[in-house]
mmCIF file of C-alpha atoms in Angstrom:
data_model
loop_
_atom_site.group_PDB
_atom_site.id
_atom_site.type_symbol
_atom_site.label_atom_id
_atom_site.label_comp_id
_atom_site.label_asym_id
_atom_site.label_seq_id
_atom_site.Cartn_x
_atom_site.Cartn_y
_atom_site.Cartn_z
ATOM 1 C CA MET A 415 0.353 -0.295 0.795
ATOM 2 C CA SER A 416 1.589 3.137 -0.703
ATOM 3 C CA ILE A 417 0.729 6.615 1.330
ATOM 4 C CA THR A 418 0.598 10.505 -0.587
ATOM 5 C CA ILE A 419 0.235 13.386 1.652
ATOM 6 C CA THR A 420 -0.333 16.937 0.894
ATOM 7 C CA ASN A 421 -1.798 19.896 0.607
ATOM 8 C CA GLU A 422 -4.818 21.550 -1.070
ATOM 9 C CA THR A 423 -2.077 22.480 -3.640
ATOM 10 C CA MET A 424 -1.321 18.811 -4.548
ATOM 11 C CA GLU A 425 2.312 19.766 -2.409
ATOM 12 C CA VAL A 426 3.710 16.309 -1.140
ATOM 13 C CA PHE A 427 4.792 17.101 2.318
ATOM 14 C CA HIS A 428 5.098 12.885 2.972
ATOM 15 C CA GLN A 429 5.270 9.572 1.623
ATOM 16 C CA PRO A 430 4.993 7.438 4.617
ATOM 17 C CA ALA A 431 6.471 3.734 4.246
ATOM 18 C CA LEU A 432 3.232 2.058 5.479
ATOM 19 C CA ARG A 433 1.749 -1.052 4.605
ATOM 20 C CA LEU A 434 0.062 -4.271 5.421
ATOM 21 C CA TYR A 435 1.835 -7.730 5.640
ATOM 22 C CA PRO A 436 -0.196 -10.773 4.156
ATOM 23 C CA ASP A 437 1.795 -13.075 6.371
ATOM 24 C CA LYS A 438 2.131 -11.358 9.041
ATOM 25 C CA LEU A 439 -1.559 -11.441 8.830
ATOM 26 C CA SER A 440 -1.530 -15.418 8.939
ATOM 27 C CA ALA A 441 0.575 -16.089 11.165
ATOM 28 C CA PRO A 442 -0.413 -18.721 14.449
ATOM 29 C CA GLN A 443 1.289 -15.388 17.286
ATOM 30 C CA VAL A 444 0.271 -11.424 17.645
ATOM 31 C CA THR A 445 2.173 -8.824 16.378
ATOM 32 C CA ARG A 446 2.306 -6.193 17.206
ATOM 33 C CA GLU A 447 3.966 -2.728 15.865
ATOM 34 C CA SER A 448 4.412 1.206 16.584
ATOM 35 C CA ARG A 449 5.872 3.928 15.461
ATOM 36 C CA ASP A 450 5.971 8.223 16.106
ATOM 37 C CA GLU A 451 5.929 10.437 13.496
ATOM 38 C CA HIS A 452 6.585 14.488 14.209
ATOM 39 C CA TYR A 453 6.324 16.558 11.601
ATOM 40 C CA THR A 454 5.366 20.082 10.575
ATOM 41 C CA PHE A 455 2.117 20.015 9.867
ATOM 42 C CA TRP A 456 1.133 16.717 12.264
ATOM 43 C CA ASP A 457 2.382 14.864 15.230
ATOM 44 C CA SER A 458 1.401 10.896 15.049
ATOM 45 C CA TYR A 459 1.447 7.834 16.697
ATOM 46 C CA PHE A 460 -0.017 4.514 14.649
ATOM 47 C CA GLU A 461 -0.087 1.134 16.699
ATOM 48 C CA GLN A 462 -0.741 -1.867 14.175
ATOM 49 C CA LEU A 463 -1.700 -5.606 15.704
ATOM 50 C CA TYR A 464 -2.659 -8.413 13.322
ATOM 51 C CA PHE A 465 -3.442 -12.212 14.021
ATOM 52 C CA ASP A 466 -5.660 -14.685 12.690
ATOM 53 C CA GLY A 467 -6.341 -13.170 9.746
ATOM 54 C CA MET A 468 -8.094 -10.116 10.962
ATOM 55 C CA HIS A 469 -6.311 -6.803 10.956
ATOM 56 C CA ALA A 470 -6.415 -4.060 13.499
ATOM 57 C CA GLY A 471 -4.532 -0.243 13.872
ATOM 58 C CA PHE A 472 -5.285 2.217 15.830
ATOM 59 C CA CYS A 473 -4.075 6.211 14.851
ATOM 60 C CA THR A 474 -3.765 8.888 17.363
ATOM 61 C CA ALA A 475 -2.369 12.266 15.846
ATOM 62 C CA GLU A 476 -2.260 16.259 16.057
ATOM 63 C CA VAL A 477 -3.164 17.464 12.508
ATOM 64 C CA HIS A 478 -1.549 21.466 12.064
ATOM 65 C CA HIS A 479 -2.725 21.852 8.469
ATOM 66 C CA ASP A 480 -5.088 20.727 6.245
ATOM 67 C CA ILE A 481 -3.938 17.411 4.534
ATOM 68 C CA TYR A 482 -5.024 15.256 2.030
ATOM 69 C CA ILE A 483 -4.340 11.237 2.356
ATOM 70 C CA THR A 484 -4.329 10.032 -0.692
ATOM 71 C CA SER A 485 -3.436 5.573 -0.165
ATOM 72 C CA GLU A 486 -3.529 2.692 -3.168
ATOM 73 C CA GLN A 487 -3.908 -0.899 -2.397
ATOM 74 C CA THR A 488 -3.619 -3.335 -4.930
ATOM 75 C CA SER A 489 -5.411 -6.249 -1.998
ATOM 76 C CA ALA A 490 -8.613 -5.229 -1.008
ATOM 77 C CA MET A 491 -9.671 -5.932 2.884
ATOM 78 C CA PRO A 492 -13.159 -5.265 4.086
ATOM 79 C CA GLY A 493 -13.638 -3.719 7.389
ATOM 80 C CA MET A 494 -14.776 -0.895 9.225
ATOM 81 C CA VAL A 495 -13.254 2.414 10.530
ATOM 82 C CA PHE A 496 -13.829 3.977 14.037
ATOM 83 C CA LEU A 497 -13.740 7.623 14.054
ATOM 84 C CA GLN A 498 -13.448 8.462 18.013
ATOM 85 C CA ARG A 499 -12.134 11.562 17.883
ATOM 86 C CA GLY A 500 -11.840 14.561 14.846
ATOM 87 C CA GLY A 501 -13.527 14.218 11.742
ATOM 88 C CA ILE A 502 -12.771 13.205 7.736
ATOM 89 C CA THR A 503 -13.614 13.074 4.914
ATOM 90 C CA ALA A 504 -12.635 10.669 1.817
ATOM 91 C CA ILE A 505 -13.184 11.323 -1.701
ATOM 92 C CA ARG A 506 -13.442 7.766 -3.671
ATOM 93 C CA GLN A 507 -14.114 6.645 -7.368
ATOM 94 C CA ASP A 508 -17.151 4.320 -5.828
ATOM 95 C CA TYR A 509 -19.044 7.398 -4.168
ATOM 96 C CA GLU A 510 -21.093 9.797 -5.176
ATOM 97 C CA GLY A 511 -19.488 12.262 -4.059
ATOM 98 C CA PRO A 512 -17.407 13.399 -0.357
ATOM 99 C CA GLN A 513 -18.190 11.672 2.508
ATOM 100 C CA HIS A 514 -17.494 12.599 6.040
ATOM 101 C CA LEU A 515 -17.378 10.350 9.014
ATOM 102 C CA GLY A 516 -18.143 12.931 11.985
ATOM 103 C CA GLU A 517 -16.921 11.856 15.800
ATOM 104 C CA GLN A 518 -18.354 9.403 17.264
ATOM 105 C CA GLN A 519 -19.055 7.726 14.195
ATOM 106 C CA HIS A 520 -18.386 4.188 13.086
ATOM 107 C CA ASN A 521 -19.439 2.604 9.700
ATOM 108 C CA PHE A 522 -18.964 -0.505 7.218
ATOM 109 C CA VAL A 523 -16.273 -0.478 5.166
ATOM 110 C CA PHE A 524 -15.727 -3.262 1.144
ATOM 111 C CA ASP A 525 -11.983 -1.475 1.820
ATOM 112 C CA PRO A 526 -10.991 0.837 4.920
ATOM 113 C CA TYR A 527 -7.622 1.236 2.309
ATOM 114 C CA ALA A 528 -8.775 0.905 -1.828
ATOM 115 C CA THR A 529 -7.427 4.103 -3.450
ATOM 116 C CA ALA A 530 -9.206 6.783 -1.597
ATOM 117 C CA THR A 531 -8.503 10.954 -0.915
ATOM 118 C CA THR A 532 -9.043 12.245 2.838
ATOM 119 C CA MET A 533 -8.938 14.879 4.282
ATOM 120 C CA ILE A 534 -8.779 16.087 7.995
ATOM 121 C CA ARG A 535 -8.639 19.785 7.963
ATOM 122 C CA GLY A 536 -5.959 21.317 10.847
ATOM 123 C CA GLN A 537 -5.493 22.825 14.499
ATOM 124 C CA SER A 538 -7.560 19.219 14.913
ATOM 125 C CA GLN A 539 -7.284 16.543 16.830
ATOM 126 C CA LEU A 540 -7.801 12.696 15.230
ATOM 127 C CA ASP A 541 -8.501 9.048 16.602
ATOM 128 C CA VAL A 542 -9.866 6.337 14.277
ATOM 129 C CA PHE A 543 -9.615 3.240 14.416
ATOM 130 C CA VAL A 544 -9.454 1.067 12.170
ATOM 131 C CA LEU A 545 -10.157 -2.550 11.627
ATOM 132 C CA SER A 546 -9.813 -4.704 8.841
ATOM 133 C CA PHE A 547 -10.331 -8.512 7.266
ATOM 134 C CA LEU A 548 -8.089 -10.897 4.752
ATOM 135 C CA PRO A 549 -11.472 -11.751 2.637
ATOM 136 C CA GLU A 550 -11.753 -15.164 2.997
ATOM 137 C CA ARG A 551 -11.328 -14.746 6.941
ATOM 138 C CA PHE A 552 -14.655 -12.178 6.814
ATOM 139 C CA LEU A 553 -16.696 -14.062 5.076
ATOM 140 C CA GLN A 554 -16.127 -16.716 7.701
ATOM 141 C CA LEU A 555 -16.939 -14.624 9.819
ATOM 142 C CA VAL A 556 -19.933 -12.757 8.217
ATOM 143 C CA SER A 557 -22.065 -16.322 7.385
ATOM 144 C CA ASP A 558 -25.908 -16.344 8.045
ATOM 145 C CA THR A 559 -25.784 -13.371 10.249
ATOM 146 C CA GLY A 560 -28.373 -11.453 8.326
ATOM 147 C CA PRO A 561 -30.095 -9.916 4.633
ATOM 148 C CA VAL A 562 -27.698 -6.806 4.148
ATOM 149 C CA MET A 563 -24.478 -8.735 5.213
ATOM 150 C CA ASP A 564 -25.324 -11.807 3.019
ATOM 151 C CA ARG A 565 -25.661 -9.857 0.503
ATOM 152 C CA ILE A 566 -21.472 -7.555 1.782
ATOM 153 C CA ALA A 567 -20.625 -10.811 1.525
ATOM 154 C CA GLU A 568 -22.056 -11.902 -1.993
ATOM 155 C CA SER A 569 -19.910 -8.262 -3.231
ATOM 156 C CA ILE A 570 -17.095 -9.011 -0.655
ATOM 157 C CA ALA A 571 -17.043 -12.952 -2.496
ATOM 158 C CA ALA A 572 -17.290 -11.756 -5.907
ATOM 159 C CA SER A 573 -14.779 -8.298 -5.893
ATOM 160 C CA ARG A 574 -17.073 -6.031 -7.014
ATOM 161 C CA PRO A 575 -18.848 -3.389 -5.389
ATOM 162 C CA PHE A 576 -21.980 -3.123 -2.957
ATOM 163 C CA THR A 577 -25.575 -2.829 -4.441
ATOM 164 C CA PHE A 578 -25.626 -0.318 -1.871
ATOM 165 C CA ARG A 579 -24.804 2.855 -0.399
ATOM 166 C CA LEU A 580 -23.745 2.346 3.592
ATOM 167 C CA GLN A 581 -24.934 6.448 3.599
ATOM 168 C CA GLN A 582 -25.763 6.409 6.771
ATOM 169 C CA HIS A 583 -23.017 5.924 9.732
ATOM 170 C CA MET A 584 -23.699 4.615 12.614
ATOM 171 C CA PRO A 585 -23.618 6.032 16.853
ATOM 172 C CA ILE A 586 -20.430 4.241 18.561
ATOM 173 C CA THR A 587 -21.383 3.315 21.662
ATOM 174 C CA PRO A 588 -19.851 2.670 25.148
ATOM 175 C CA LYS A 589 -19.884 -0.927 24.247
ATOM 176 C CA MET A 590 -18.076 -0.579 21.281
ATOM 177 C CA GLN A 591 -15.888 2.220 23.047
ATOM 178 C CA ALA A 592 -14.755 0.138 25.442
ATOM 179 C CA LEU A 593 -14.499 -3.560 23.320
ATOM 180 C CA ILE A 594 -11.798 -0.979 21.129
ATOM 181 C CA THR A 595 -9.914 0.477 24.727
ATOM 182 C CA GLU A 596 -9.676 -2.772 25.566
ATOM 183 C CA ILE A 597 -8.053 -4.300 21.783
ATOM 184 C CA ARG A 598 -5.775 -1.384 22.371
ATOM 185 C CA GLN A 599 -4.474 -1.863 26.417
ATOM 186 C CA CYS A 600 -4.368 -6.053 25.735
ATOM 187 C CA ARG A 601 -1.373 -6.390 28.203
ATOM 188 C CA TYR A 602 -2.255 -10.609 28.101
ATOM 189 C CA PRO A 603 0.683 -12.836 28.279
ATOM 190 C CA GLU A 604 1.235 -14.336 24.453
ATOM 191 C CA GLY A 605 -0.228 -17.517 25.144
ATOM 192 C CA LEU A 606 -3.268 -16.147 25.746
ATOM 193 C CA LYS A 607 -3.266 -12.501 24.141
ATOM 194 C CA LYS A 608 -4.560 -13.802 20.920
ATOM 195 C CA LEU A 609 -7.754 -15.389 22.564
ATOM 196 C CA PHE A 610 -8.248 -12.062 23.789
ATOM 197 C CA LEU A 611 -8.343 -10.225 20.992
ATOM 198 C CA GLN A 612 -10.495 -12.990 18.988
ATOM 199 C CA SER A 613 -12.602 -12.516 21.058
ATOM 200 C CA ARG A 614 -13.079 -8.942 21.959
ATOM 201 C CA VAL A 615 -13.000 -8.573 17.706
ATOM 202 C CA LEU A 616 -15.487 -10.337 17.903
ATOM 203 C CA GLU A 617 -18.102 -9.003 19.949
ATOM 204 C CA LEU A 618 -17.200 -5.626 18.034
ATOM 205 C CA LEU A 619 -18.057 -7.060 14.876
ATOM 206 C CA ALA A 620 -21.996 -8.774 16.252
ATOM 207 C CA LEU A 621 -22.226 -5.294 17.374
ATOM 208 C CA GLN A 622 -22.058 -3.661 14.639
ATOM 209 C CA CYS A 623 -23.268 -6.321 12.518
ATOM 210 C CA GLU A 624 -26.792 -5.705 14.394
ATOM 211 C CA GLN A 625 -26.616 -1.571 14.154
ATOM 212 C CA LEU A 626 -26.197 -2.270 9.674
ATOM 213 C CA GLU A 627 -28.987 -5.319 10.133
ATOM 214 C CA ALA A 628 -31.444 -1.962 11.426
ATOM 215 C CA VAL A 629 -30.537 1.054 9.679
ATOM 216 C CA TYR A 630 -30.532 -0.981 6.277
ATOM 217 C CA GLY A 631 -32.625 -3.947 7.073
ATOM 218 C CA HIS A 632 -35.471 -4.388 5.043
ATOM 219 C CA LYS A 633 -37.401 -4.509 8.184
ATOM 220 C CA GLN A 634 -36.606 -1.581 9.823
ATOM 221 C CA LYS A 635 -39.428 0.872 10.424
ATOM 222 C CA CYS A 636 -40.310 3.741 8.499
ATOM 223 C CA SER A 637 -38.075 7.104 11.003
ATOM 224 C CA LYS A 638 -40.088 9.532 11.859
ATOM 225 C CA LEU A 639 -36.903 11.613 12.320
ATOM 226 C CA THR A 640 -35.750 14.151 9.975
ATOM 227 C CA PRO A 641 -32.308 14.501 8.921
ATOM 228 C CA ALA A 642 -32.522 17.923 11.345
ATOM 229 C CA ASP A 643 -33.810 16.146 14.054
ATOM 230 C CA ILE A 644 -31.134 13.288 14.175
ATOM 231 C CA ARG A 645 -28.787 16.036 14.508
ATOM 232 C CA LYS A 646 -29.929 16.734 17.257
ATOM 233 C CA VAL A 647 -30.115 13.812 19.137
ATOM 234 C CA GLN A 648 -26.308 13.488 19.001
ATOM 235 C CA LEU A 649 -25.680 17.218 19.623
ATOM 236 C CA ALA A 650 -27.614 16.452 22.482
ATOM 237 C CA LYS A 651 -25.590 13.161 23.933
ATOM 238 C CA GLU A 652 -22.546 15.280 23.452
ATOM 239 C CA ILE A 653 -24.011 18.259 25.605
ATOM 240 C CA LEU A 654 -24.371 14.958 28.029
ATOM 241 C CA LEU A 655 -21.457 13.814 28.057
ATOM 242 C CA SER A 656 -19.826 17.000 28.092
ATOM 243 C CA ASP A 657 -20.126 16.999 31.813
ATOM 244 C CA ILE A 658 -21.186 13.842 33.067
ATOM 245 C CA GLN A 659 -21.027 14.444 36.723
ATOM 246 C CA HIS A 660 -23.640 16.967 36.524
ATOM 247 C CA PRO A 661 -25.954 16.337 33.395
ATOM 248 C CA PRO A 662 -27.987 18.139 32.590
ATOM 249 C CA SER A 663 -32.157 17.674 33.044
ATOM 250 C CA LEU A 664 -34.266 15.819 31.107
ATOM 251 C CA THR A 665 -35.975 19.598 30.231
ATOM 252 C CA GLU A 666 -33.178 21.336 29.508
ATOM 253 C CA LEU A 667 -31.711 18.655 27.026
ATOM 254 C CA CYS A 668 -34.493 19.925 25.186
ATOM 255 C CA ARG A 669 -34.855 23.289 25.171
ATOM 256 C CA GLN A 670 -30.918 23.206 24.757
ATOM 257 C CA VAL A 671 -30.509 21.270 20.989
ATOM 258 C CA GLY A 672 -34.270 22.312 20.154
ATOM 259 C CA LEU A 673 -36.488 19.453 20.307
ATOM 260 C CA ASN A 674 -39.406 18.747 22.801
ATOM 261 C CA GLU A 675 -39.317 15.383 25.279
ATOM 262 C CA PHE A 676 -41.430 13.149 24.363
ATOM 263 C CA LYS A 677 -39.586 13.517 19.937
ATOM 264 C CA LEU A 678 -35.389 13.824 21.790
ATOM 265 C CA LYS A 679 -36.357 10.347 23.966
ATOM 266 C CA VAL A 680 -38.571 8.155 20.435
ATOM 267 C CA GLY A 681 -35.778 10.067 18.847
ATOM 268 C CA PHE A 682 -32.226 8.708 21.069
ATOM 269 C CA LYS A 683 -33.419 5.435 21.981
ATOM 270 C CA GLU A 684 -33.991 5.282 17.766
ATOM 271 C CA VAL A 685 -30.245 6.518 16.806
ATOM 272 C CA PHE A 686 -28.352 5.385 20.229
ATOM 273 C CA HIS A 687 -30.735 2.084 20.807
ATOM 274 C CA HIS A 688 -30.007 3.550 24.243
ATOM 275 C CA THR A 689 -32.750 6.198 26.833
ATOM 276 C CA VAL A 690 -30.801 9.213 27.195
ATOM 277 C CA PHE A 691 -30.473 8.481 30.477
ATOM 278 C CA GLY A 692 -29.359 4.444 29.815
ATOM 279 C CA TYR A 693 -26.769 6.040 27.656
ATOM 280 C CA LEU A 694 -25.155 8.543 29.882
ATOM 281 C CA LYS A 695 -25.398 5.644 32.750
ATOM 282 C CA ALA A 696 -23.196 2.404 30.436
ATOM 283 C CA PHE A 697 -20.801 5.383 29.363
ATOM 284 C CA ARG A 698 -20.183 5.870 33.119
ATOM 285 C CA MET A 699 -19.753 2.085 33.965
ATOM 286 C CA GLU A 700 -17.441 2.152 31.161
ATOM 287 C CA ARG A 701 -15.432 4.673 31.227
ATOM 288 C CA ALA A 702 -15.494 4.032 34.803
ATOM 289 C CA ARG A 703 -13.927 -0.295 34.504
ATOM 290 C CA THR A 704 -11.309 0.932 31.907
ATOM 291 C CA LEU A 705 -9.964 4.087 35.375
ATOM 292 C CA LEU A 706 -10.468 1.104 36.896
ATOM 293 C CA ALA A 707 -7.552 -0.941 34.471
ATOM 294 C CA ASN A 708 -5.648 1.966 34.155
ATOM 295 C CA ARG A 709 -5.209 2.117 38.261
ATOM 296 C CA SER A 710 -4.309 5.525 37.627
ATOM 297 C CA MET A 711 -7.354 6.799 40.325
ATOM 298 C CA SER A 712 -9.144 4.895 44.047
ATOM 299 C CA VAL A 713 -12.396 3.124 43.395
ATOM 300 C CA THR A 714 -13.222 5.607 45.540
ATOM 301 C CA GLU A 715 -12.291 9.052 43.099
ATOM 302 C CA ILE A 716 -14.028 6.958 40.583
ATOM 303 C CA ALA A 717 -16.897 7.148 41.747
ATOM 304 C CA TYR A 718 -16.764 10.471 42.191
ATOM 305 C CA GLU A 719 -15.229 11.263 38.547
ATOM 306 C CA MET A 720 -18.385 10.235 37.442
ATOM 307 C CA GLY A 721 -21.059 11.540 39.084
ATOM 308 C CA TYR A 722 -21.819 9.777 42.007
ATOM 309 C CA ALA A 723 -22.260 11.276 45.150
ATOM 310 C CA SER A 724 -21.659 8.557 47.033
ATOM 311 C CA LEU A 725 -19.271 5.520 46.570
ATOM 312 C CA HIS A 726 -21.669 3.347 48.140
ATOM 313 C CA HIS A 727 -23.830 4.533 44.621
ATOM 314 C CA PHE A 728 -21.840 3.476 42.298
ATOM 315 C CA SER A 729 -20.401 0.652 43.531
ATOM 316 C CA ASN A 730 -24.372 -0.913 43.818
ATOM 317 C CA GLU A 731 -24.884 0.245 39.700
ATOM 318 C CA PHE A 732 -20.933 -0.996 38.733
ATOM 319 C CA LYS A 733 -22.344 -4.278 40.686
ATOM 320 C CA LYS A 734 -25.343 -3.912 38.536
ATOM 321 C CA HIS A 735 -24.430 -3.207 35.310
ATOM 322 C CA PHE A 736 -20.576 -5.387 35.229
ATOM 323 C CA GLY A 737 -22.381 -8.477 37.937
ATOM 324 C CA VAL A 738 -19.345 -7.453 40.081
ATOM 325 C CA SER A 739 -18.101 -5.073 42.735
ATOM 326 C CA PRO A 740 -15.729 -2.120 41.270
ATOM 327 C CA ALA A 741 -13.496 -3.633 44.204
ATOM 328 C CA SER A 742 -13.366 -7.157 43.209
ATOM 329 C CA MET A 743 -12.976 -5.343 39.168
ATOM 330 C CA ARG A 744 -10.003 -4.244 39.827
#
């Protein structure tokens, strides 16, 4: 795979030697690679994992100038792109127009590394996770998972573009975010690492397949939300998570985004598959689990950081969610 990074006038900034290695993808052991890059246009960190016909790639960057990243990959690898922070715009020959992927959104792509140009605005921070598969491995995993995935699998097996467009990006749920964090922070010894990574990747794939079937399945009910309503619901989620210690009331949230209570409740359930405060609780619990694993804060400090007035209340909620107490999990 070749990559060229330019500015808007096509002046070449950088041509990194980034490659995917089929031999590592098929190897029995897990291979991990990482590198830092420091240039005038960005400061970035890349990390890659190869195992069991799968490739997991993480990129964290501070982008200083508008950049255009053109990639060209000769062998197709179906996969998923999860944008945890920032925004990117993809321009590809098989798209009808530019496709913008926003913060906390994800989608399935036939090949994340196919010939494409990705534009990233300067003065921004980027945090993206890409999970891709050897075609034959992907076809094994998604067999008989639903009509939408069946159509995708048929296209991949025949090496042809999709007969429909995956234009509606989907939200990254708290559970998805937790799985991505676990994949990145895997500290198991070599004998268990592959088994752990396989389990988390398969669960993440299952969650995305479930969302794809809900969004594009023929049995999906017609949404009564307008595009403007959906944007307001997404804004409500951003406001809700901007200060999890002091979240707004439902009435205040409705006022801030300009939706009535009924439409916000229904819209939140449709877009995020959670009630408003059910989503907040799940986010708090997954964030708390991550902090517990990092061991940089006490359980009491984590409870207050998550917005709980008492350790007892936090511990009860945590045990209801995970089945064990915070102290036991640590």
